[in-house]
Short mmCIF file of C-alpha atoms and ligand atoms in Angstrom, two decimals:
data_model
loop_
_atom_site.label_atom_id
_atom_site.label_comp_id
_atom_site.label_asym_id
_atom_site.label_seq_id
_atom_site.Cartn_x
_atom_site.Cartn_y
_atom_site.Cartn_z
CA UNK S 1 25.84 7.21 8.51
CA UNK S 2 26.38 6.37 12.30
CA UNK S 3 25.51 3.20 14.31
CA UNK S 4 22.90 5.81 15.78
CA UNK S 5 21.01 5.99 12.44
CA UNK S 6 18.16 4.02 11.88
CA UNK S 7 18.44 1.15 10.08
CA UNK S 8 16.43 1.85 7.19
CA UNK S 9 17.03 -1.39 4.98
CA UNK S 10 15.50 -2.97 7.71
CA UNK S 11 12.95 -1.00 8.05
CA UNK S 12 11.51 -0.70 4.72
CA UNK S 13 12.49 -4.70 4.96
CA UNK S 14 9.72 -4.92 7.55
CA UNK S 15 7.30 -2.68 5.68
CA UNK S 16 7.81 -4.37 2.43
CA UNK S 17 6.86 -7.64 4.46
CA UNK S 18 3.74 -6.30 5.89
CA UNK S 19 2.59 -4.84 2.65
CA UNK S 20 2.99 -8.03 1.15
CA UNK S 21 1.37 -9.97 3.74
CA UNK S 22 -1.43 -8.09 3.20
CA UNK S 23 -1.64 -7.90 -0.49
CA UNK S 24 -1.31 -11.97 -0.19
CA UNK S 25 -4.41 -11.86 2.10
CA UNK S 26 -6.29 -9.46 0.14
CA UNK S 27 -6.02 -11.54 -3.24
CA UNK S 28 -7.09 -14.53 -1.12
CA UNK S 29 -10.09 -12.49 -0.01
CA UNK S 30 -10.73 -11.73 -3.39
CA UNK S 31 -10.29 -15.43 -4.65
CA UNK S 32 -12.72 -16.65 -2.40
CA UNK S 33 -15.43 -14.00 -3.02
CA UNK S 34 -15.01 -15.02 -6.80
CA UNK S 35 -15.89 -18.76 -5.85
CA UNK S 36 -18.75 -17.78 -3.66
CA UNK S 37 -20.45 -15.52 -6.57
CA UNK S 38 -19.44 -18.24 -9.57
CA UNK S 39 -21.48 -20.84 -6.80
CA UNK S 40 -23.87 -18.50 -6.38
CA UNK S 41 -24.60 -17.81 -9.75
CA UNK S 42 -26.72 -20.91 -10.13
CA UNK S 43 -29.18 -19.85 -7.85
CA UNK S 44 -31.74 -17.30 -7.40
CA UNK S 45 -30.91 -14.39 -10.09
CA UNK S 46 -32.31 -11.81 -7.64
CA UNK S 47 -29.57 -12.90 -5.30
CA UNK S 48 -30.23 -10.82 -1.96
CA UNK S 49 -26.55 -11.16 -1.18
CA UNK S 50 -25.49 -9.78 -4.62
CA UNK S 51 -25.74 -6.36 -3.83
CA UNK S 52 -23.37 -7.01 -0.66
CA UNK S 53 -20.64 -8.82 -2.88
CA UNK S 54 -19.93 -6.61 -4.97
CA UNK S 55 -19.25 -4.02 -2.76
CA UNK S 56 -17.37 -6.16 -0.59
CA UNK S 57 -15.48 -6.88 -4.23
CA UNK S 58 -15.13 -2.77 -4.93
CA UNK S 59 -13.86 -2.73 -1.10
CA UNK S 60 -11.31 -5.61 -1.47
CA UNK S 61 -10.26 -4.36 -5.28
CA UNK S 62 -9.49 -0.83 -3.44
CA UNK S 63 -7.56 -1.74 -0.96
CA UNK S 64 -5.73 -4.15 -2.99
CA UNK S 65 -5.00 -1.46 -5.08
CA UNK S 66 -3.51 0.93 -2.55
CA UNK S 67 -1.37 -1.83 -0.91
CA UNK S 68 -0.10 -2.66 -4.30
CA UNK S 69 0.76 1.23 -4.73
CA UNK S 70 2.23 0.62 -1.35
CA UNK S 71 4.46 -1.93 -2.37
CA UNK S 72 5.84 0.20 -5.41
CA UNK S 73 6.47 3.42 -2.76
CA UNK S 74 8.78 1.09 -0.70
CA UNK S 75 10.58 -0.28 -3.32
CA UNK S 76 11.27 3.05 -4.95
CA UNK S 77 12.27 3.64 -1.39
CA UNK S 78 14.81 0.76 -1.74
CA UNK S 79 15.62 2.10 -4.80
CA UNK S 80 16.91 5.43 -3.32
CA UNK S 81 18.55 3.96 -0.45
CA UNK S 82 20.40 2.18 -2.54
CA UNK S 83 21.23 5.36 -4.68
CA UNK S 84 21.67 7.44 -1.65
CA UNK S 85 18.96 9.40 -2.43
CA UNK S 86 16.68 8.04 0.43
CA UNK S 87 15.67 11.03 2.73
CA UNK S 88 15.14 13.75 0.59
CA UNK S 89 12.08 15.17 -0.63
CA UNK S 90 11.03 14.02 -4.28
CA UNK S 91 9.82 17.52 -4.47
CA UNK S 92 11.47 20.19 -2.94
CA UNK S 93 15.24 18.37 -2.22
CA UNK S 94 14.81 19.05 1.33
CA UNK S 95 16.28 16.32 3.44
CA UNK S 96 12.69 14.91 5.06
CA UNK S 97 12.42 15.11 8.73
CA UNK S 98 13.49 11.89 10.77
CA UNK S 99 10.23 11.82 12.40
CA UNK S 100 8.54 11.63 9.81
CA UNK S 101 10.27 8.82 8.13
CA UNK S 102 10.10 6.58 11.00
CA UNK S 103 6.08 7.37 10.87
CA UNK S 104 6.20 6.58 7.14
CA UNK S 105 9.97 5.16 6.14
CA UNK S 106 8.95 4.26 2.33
CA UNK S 107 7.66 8.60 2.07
CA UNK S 108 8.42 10.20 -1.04
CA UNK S 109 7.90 13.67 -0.09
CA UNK S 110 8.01 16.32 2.81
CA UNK S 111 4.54 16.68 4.43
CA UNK S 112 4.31 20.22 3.25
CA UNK S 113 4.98 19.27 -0.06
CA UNK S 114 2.91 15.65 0.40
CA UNK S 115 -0.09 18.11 1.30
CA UNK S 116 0.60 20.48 -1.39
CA UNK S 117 0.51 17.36 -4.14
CA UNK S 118 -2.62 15.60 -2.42
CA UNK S 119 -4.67 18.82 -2.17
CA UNK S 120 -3.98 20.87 -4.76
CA UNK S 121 -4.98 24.61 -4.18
ZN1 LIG K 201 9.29 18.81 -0.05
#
């Protein structure tokens, strides 16, 4: 590596922080829509405002979910760095373009094979 090269570490640092910000305010999303439907339940059982939690609940559980997944990616990331593996595609070996890492530094695969894998033919 040169000084030129970008500074991974830090930047899967700063992903890995944003990921987790985000998974913190998720959950606290998710903790308060649990208190407003076990308040709730008391009321009216034909709760006009039931239909919209729980698809505010699927919603929140989803993206929880993928920023979770998120959160794995970049530490396998780490993981590779680490190893010396970082920059190469999972798939194919292929060292993965530098644009496409700064786009997406915690990426797994090359976007040919990253399409291949997400739509298979
Ligand atoms: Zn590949």
């Amino acid at each position: 590596m040169t000084s030129s090269d970008p500074n991974w570490r830090q930047l899967l640092a700063d992903e890995r922080a944003y990921a987790q910000s985000r998974a913190d305010e998720l959950r606290d999303s998710l903790d308060a829509l649990i208190r407003k439907r076990q308040n709730e339940s008391d009321d009216d059982e034909h709760d006009p405002e039931g239909d919209s939690l729980s698809s505010q609940w699927s919603m929140l559980t989803g993206l929880l979910e993928s920023s979770k997944r998120q959160l794995r990616e970049i530490d396998e990331a780490s993981a590779r760095l680490a190893e010396g593996a970082y920059g190469f595609c999972s798939s194919c070996g292929e060292p993965i373009p530098e644009g496409q890492l700064m786009a997406r530094p915690f990426r797994a695969h090359c976007v040919e094979c990253a399409k291949t894998r997400e739509s298979p033919a």
